[in-house]
Short mmCIF file of C-alpha atoms in Angstrom, two decimals:
data_model
loop_
_atom_site.label_atom_id
_atom_site.label_comp_id
_atom_site.label_asym_id
_atom_site.label_seq_id
_atom_site.Cartn_x
_atom_site.Cartn_y
_atom_site.Cartn_z
CA MET A 1 -25.31 -16.01 -29.49
CA ASP A 2 -22.85 -14.25 -31.78
CA VAL A 3 -21.27 -11.51 -29.67
CA LYS A 4 -18.89 -8.99 -31.22
CA ILE A 5 -15.90 -9.28 -28.91
CA GLU A 6 -12.17 -9.93 -29.23
CA PRO A 7 -11.69 -13.47 -30.63
CA SER A 8 -9.71 -15.02 -27.76
CA TRP A 9 -12.27 -13.78 -25.24
CA LYS A 10 -15.09 -14.95 -27.48
CA GLU A 11 -13.66 -18.45 -27.36
CA LYS A 12 -13.31 -18.37 -23.57
CA LEU A 13 -16.75 -16.85 -22.89
CA GLN A 14 -18.87 -18.44 -25.62
CA GLY A 15 -20.39 -20.83 -23.09
CA GLU A 16 -21.74 -17.82 -21.18
CA PHE A 17 -23.09 -16.16 -24.32
CA ASP A 18 -25.19 -19.26 -24.98
CA LYS A 19 -26.81 -19.27 -21.53
CA GLU A 20 -30.31 -18.02 -20.78
CA TYR A 21 -29.13 -15.33 -18.38
CA PHE A 22 -27.03 -13.69 -21.09
CA GLN A 23 -29.97 -13.61 -23.50
CA LYS A 24 -32.05 -11.87 -20.83
CA LEU A 25 -29.17 -9.49 -20.11
CA THR A 26 -28.84 -8.65 -23.81
CA ASP A 27 -32.57 -7.95 -24.12
CA PHE A 28 -32.45 -5.73 -21.01
CA VAL A 29 -29.41 -3.76 -22.16
CA ARG A 30 -30.76 -3.19 -25.67
CA GLN A 31 -34.02 -1.85 -24.25
CA GLU A 32 -32.14 0.40 -21.83
CA TYR A 33 -30.09 1.94 -24.66
CA LYS A 34 -33.30 2.60 -26.60
CA GLU A 35 -35.12 4.29 -23.74
CA LYS A 36 -32.48 5.91 -21.54
CA GLN A 37 -29.03 7.47 -21.49
CA ILE A 38 -26.66 4.56 -20.87
CA PHE A 39 -22.88 4.51 -20.54
CA PRO A 40 -20.45 3.67 -22.03
CA PRO A 41 -21.38 4.15 -25.71
CA ALA A 42 -22.77 0.85 -26.97
CA GLY A 43 -19.75 0.16 -29.15
CA LYS A 44 -17.48 0.25 -26.10
CA ILE A 45 -19.32 -2.18 -23.82
CA PHE A 46 -16.66 -4.83 -24.36
CA ALA A 47 -13.75 -2.39 -24.74
CA ALA A 48 -11.80 -3.92 -21.84
CA PHE A 49 -11.79 -7.32 -23.54
CA ASP A 50 -11.18 -5.90 -27.00
CA ALA A 51 -8.13 -3.94 -25.83
CA CYS A 52 -6.55 -6.78 -23.86
CA PRO A 53 -6.74 -10.30 -25.36
CA PHE A 54 -6.91 -13.27 -23.00
CA ASP A 55 -3.40 -14.57 -23.70
CA LYS A 56 -1.86 -11.08 -23.51
CA THR A 57 -3.29 -10.25 -20.08
CA LYS A 58 -0.67 -9.72 -17.37
CA VAL A 59 -2.50 -7.61 -14.78
CA VAL A 60 -6.20 -7.44 -13.85
CA ILE A 61 -7.64 -4.33 -12.19
CA LEU A 62 -11.26 -4.78 -11.13
CA GLY A 63 -13.73 -1.91 -10.99
CA GLN A 64 -17.40 -2.07 -10.11
CA ASP A 65 -19.39 0.20 -12.44
CA PRO A 66 -18.67 2.38 -15.46
CA TYR A 67 -18.58 6.09 -14.65
CA HIS A 68 -22.13 7.41 -14.77
CA ASP A 69 -21.59 11.07 -15.67
CA VAL A 70 -21.78 12.32 -19.25
CA GLY A 71 -18.68 11.76 -21.35
CA GLN A 72 -16.69 9.84 -18.76
CA ALA A 73 -17.02 6.08 -19.36
CA ASN A 74 -14.95 4.59 -22.16
CA GLY A 75 -15.34 0.90 -21.36
CA LEU A 76 -12.16 0.56 -19.29
CA SER A 77 -12.38 0.55 -15.49
CA PHE A 78 -11.15 3.77 -13.85
CA SER A 79 -10.35 5.26 -17.29
CA VAL A 80 -11.84 8.31 -19.02
CA ALA A 81 -11.47 9.54 -22.58
CA ASP A 82 -8.63 11.90 -23.40
CA GLY A 83 -9.58 15.47 -22.50
CA VAL A 84 -12.14 14.47 -19.86
CA PRO A 85 -11.32 15.68 -16.32
CA LYS A 86 -9.93 12.88 -14.17
CA PRO A 87 -12.40 11.55 -11.55
CA PRO A 88 -11.19 11.55 -7.92
CA SER A 89 -10.37 7.83 -7.79
CA LEU A 90 -8.21 8.11 -10.88
CA VAL A 91 -6.46 11.18 -9.45
CA ASN A 92 -5.58 9.08 -6.42
CA ILE A 93 -4.37 6.17 -8.56
CA PHE A 94 -2.01 8.50 -10.42
CA ARG A 95 -0.85 10.00 -7.13
CA GLU A 96 0.03 6.55 -5.80
CA ILE A 97 1.89 5.65 -9.00
CA HIS A 98 3.86 8.89 -8.73
CA ASP A 99 4.71 8.25 -5.08
CA ASP A 100 5.53 4.58 -5.78
CA LEU A 101 7.55 4.87 -8.97
CA GLY A 102 8.50 8.55 -9.18
CA THR A 103 6.91 8.91 -12.61
CA PRO A 104 5.18 12.16 -13.61
CA ILE A 105 1.41 12.34 -13.30
CA PRO A 106 -0.08 12.17 -16.83
CA GLU A 107 -2.35 14.88 -18.14
CA SER A 108 -4.74 12.38 -19.74
CA GLY A 109 -6.94 9.96 -17.82
CA ASP A 110 -7.16 7.57 -20.77
CA LEU A 111 -5.73 4.24 -19.60
CA SER A 112 -5.83 2.51 -22.97
CA CYS A 113 -2.02 2.64 -22.96
CA TRP A 114 -2.15 0.25 -19.98
CA ALA A 115 -4.59 -2.06 -21.74
CA LYS A 116 -2.30 -2.32 -24.75
CA GLN A 117 0.45 -3.56 -22.43
CA GLY A 118 -1.70 -6.31 -20.95
CA VAL A 119 -3.69 -4.64 -18.17
CA LEU A 120 -7.31 -5.84 -18.18
CA LEU A 121 -9.34 -2.92 -16.84
CA LEU A 122 -12.55 -4.79 -16.09
CA ASN A 123 -15.69 -3.51 -14.44
CA SER A 124 -18.05 -6.00 -12.83
CA ASN A 125 -21.02 -4.35 -14.53
CA LEU A 126 -20.32 -3.25 -18.08
CA THR A 127 -23.16 -0.73 -18.43
CA VAL A 128 -24.89 1.86 -16.23
CA GLU A 129 -27.71 4.39 -16.50
CA ALA A 130 -26.68 8.05 -16.45
CA HIS A 131 -26.31 9.45 -12.93
CA LYS A 132 -27.51 6.17 -11.34
CA PRO A 133 -24.59 4.14 -9.97
CA ASN A 134 -25.18 0.38 -9.77
CA SER A 135 -28.37 0.74 -11.81
CA HIS A 136 -27.49 -2.31 -13.95
CA GLN A 137 -26.39 -4.42 -11.03
CA GLY A 138 -28.07 -7.82 -10.74
CA HIS A 139 -28.99 -8.23 -14.40
CA GLY A 140 -26.26 -10.68 -15.36
CA TRP A 141 -23.10 -8.71 -16.00
CA GLU A 142 -21.59 -10.01 -12.76
CA GLU A 143 -21.96 -13.61 -13.92
CA LEU A 144 -20.12 -12.86 -17.16
CA THR A 145 -17.29 -10.95 -15.53
CA ASP A 146 -16.96 -13.55 -12.76
CA GLU A 147 -16.45 -16.15 -15.48
CA ALA A 148 -13.80 -13.97 -17.16
CA VAL A 149 -11.86 -13.62 -13.90
CA MET A 150 -12.22 -17.33 -13.18
CA ARG A 151 -10.93 -18.34 -16.62
CA LEU A 152 -7.88 -16.13 -16.18
CA ALA A 153 -7.23 -17.49 -12.70
CA GLN A 154 -7.59 -21.10 -13.81
CA ASP A 155 -6.11 -21.10 -17.32
CA ARG A 156 -3.21 -18.67 -16.86
CA GLU A 157 -0.28 -18.49 -14.44
CA HIS A 158 1.65 -15.66 -12.77
CA LEU A 159 -0.91 -12.91 -13.31
CA VAL A 160 -1.26 -9.91 -11.01
CA PHE A 161 -4.73 -9.18 -9.63
CA MET A 162 -5.24 -5.76 -8.04
CA LEU A 163 -8.29 -5.90 -5.79
CA TRP A 164 -9.16 -2.49 -4.39
CA GLY A 165 -11.98 -2.29 -1.87
CA ALA A 166 -14.16 -4.93 -0.22
CA TRP A 167 -16.27 -5.55 -3.30
CA ALA A 168 -13.30 -6.36 -5.58
CA GLN A 169 -11.75 -8.51 -2.87
CA ARG A 170 -14.93 -10.59 -2.62
CA LYS A 171 -15.02 -10.99 -6.39
CA GLY A 172 -11.45 -12.27 -6.42
CA ALA A 173 -11.56 -14.29 -3.18
CA PHE A 174 -11.22 -17.63 -4.99
CA ILE A 175 -7.98 -16.78 -6.84
CA ASP A 176 -5.11 -19.15 -6.00
CA ARG A 177 -2.46 -17.07 -4.22
CA ASP A 178 0.19 -19.68 -4.97
CA LYS A 179 -0.42 -19.37 -8.70
CA HIS A 180 -0.90 -15.61 -8.99
CA LEU A 181 0.03 -12.40 -7.17
CA VAL A 182 -3.08 -10.99 -5.48
CA LEU A 183 -2.68 -7.43 -4.21
CA THR A 184 -5.38 -5.99 -1.95
CA ALA A 185 -5.91 -2.47 -0.65
CA PRO A 186 -8.74 -0.09 0.20
CA HIS A 187 -10.49 1.52 -2.77
CA PRO A 188 -8.76 4.60 -4.25
CA SER A 189 -11.91 6.67 -3.66
CA PRO A 190 -11.30 9.83 -1.59
CA LEU A 191 -13.50 8.20 1.07
CA SER A 192 -11.05 5.36 1.65
CA ALA A 193 -7.71 5.95 -0.13
CA HIS A 194 -6.07 7.31 3.04
CA ARG A 195 -6.83 4.02 4.85
CA GLY A 196 -4.14 2.12 2.97
CA PHE A 197 -4.41 2.65 -0.76
CA PHE A 198 -1.84 5.40 -0.50
CA GLY A 199 1.43 3.65 0.17
CA CYS A 200 0.29 0.22 -1.05
CA LYS A 201 3.00 0.22 -3.76
CA HIS A 202 0.95 -2.12 -5.93
CA PHE A 203 2.49 -0.83 -9.14
CA SER A 204 6.12 -1.49 -8.22
CA ARG A 205 5.16 -4.81 -6.65
CA ALA A 206 3.32 -5.84 -9.80
CA ASN A 207 6.29 -4.99 -12.00
CA ALA A 208 8.73 -6.82 -9.75
CA TYR A 209 6.54 -9.93 -9.91
CA LEU A 210 6.17 -9.73 -13.68
CA GLU A 211 9.92 -9.35 -14.16
CA ALA A 212 10.60 -12.24 -11.79
CA HIS A 213 8.45 -14.43 -14.05
CA GLY A 214 10.02 -13.32 -17.31
CA GLU A 215 7.43 -10.73 -18.32
CA THR A 216 8.00 -7.16 -19.44
CA PRO A 217 6.94 -4.71 -16.70
CA ILE A 218 4.09 -2.29 -17.27
CA GLU A 219 4.87 1.34 -18.05
CA TRP A 220 2.46 2.86 -15.59
#
């Protein structure tokens, strides 16, 4: 199947695009967009890949679902379009960055500036029905995004994986800790951030690791 996605990721994931599950997923998603309100906009389904080529990736932050309220999802995990109020998890992420690095909290919740520096902001499921979290779970997106994470873990070295919450930690359980830096913490949701996300210092730790391996740190 010819999928419109960033060329380096197309090369890495083409084997998945040719599988039966992906054909079924494509048929399902197309029908959903025809009949229902689905997020993100169709042209941004693969935005995380498009904004962060395979060989440019330095850091991987795993989310679960796109935001499911109107106007929020822009194809990057935890990110919202410029001008959209920041969701609670993103507020907590910015708070931790401020406490960790002393940088000012940005007015915009658009994280595309991170993606351009090599941060892959990848959700496990790349689409969702409006106001119905996890509504596209179990239709095949997880297989595709598992493959993306696996290819990074196997084919690259010295990446930083930020795994927030039990779900992300399960998804990244196989990653070789001797080959990559794997940072785990509770999810930044208001329900769990106080249990160890605040104070995790993932952002300074990530930058220290990148610098130690000859990479430019991320401007969080």
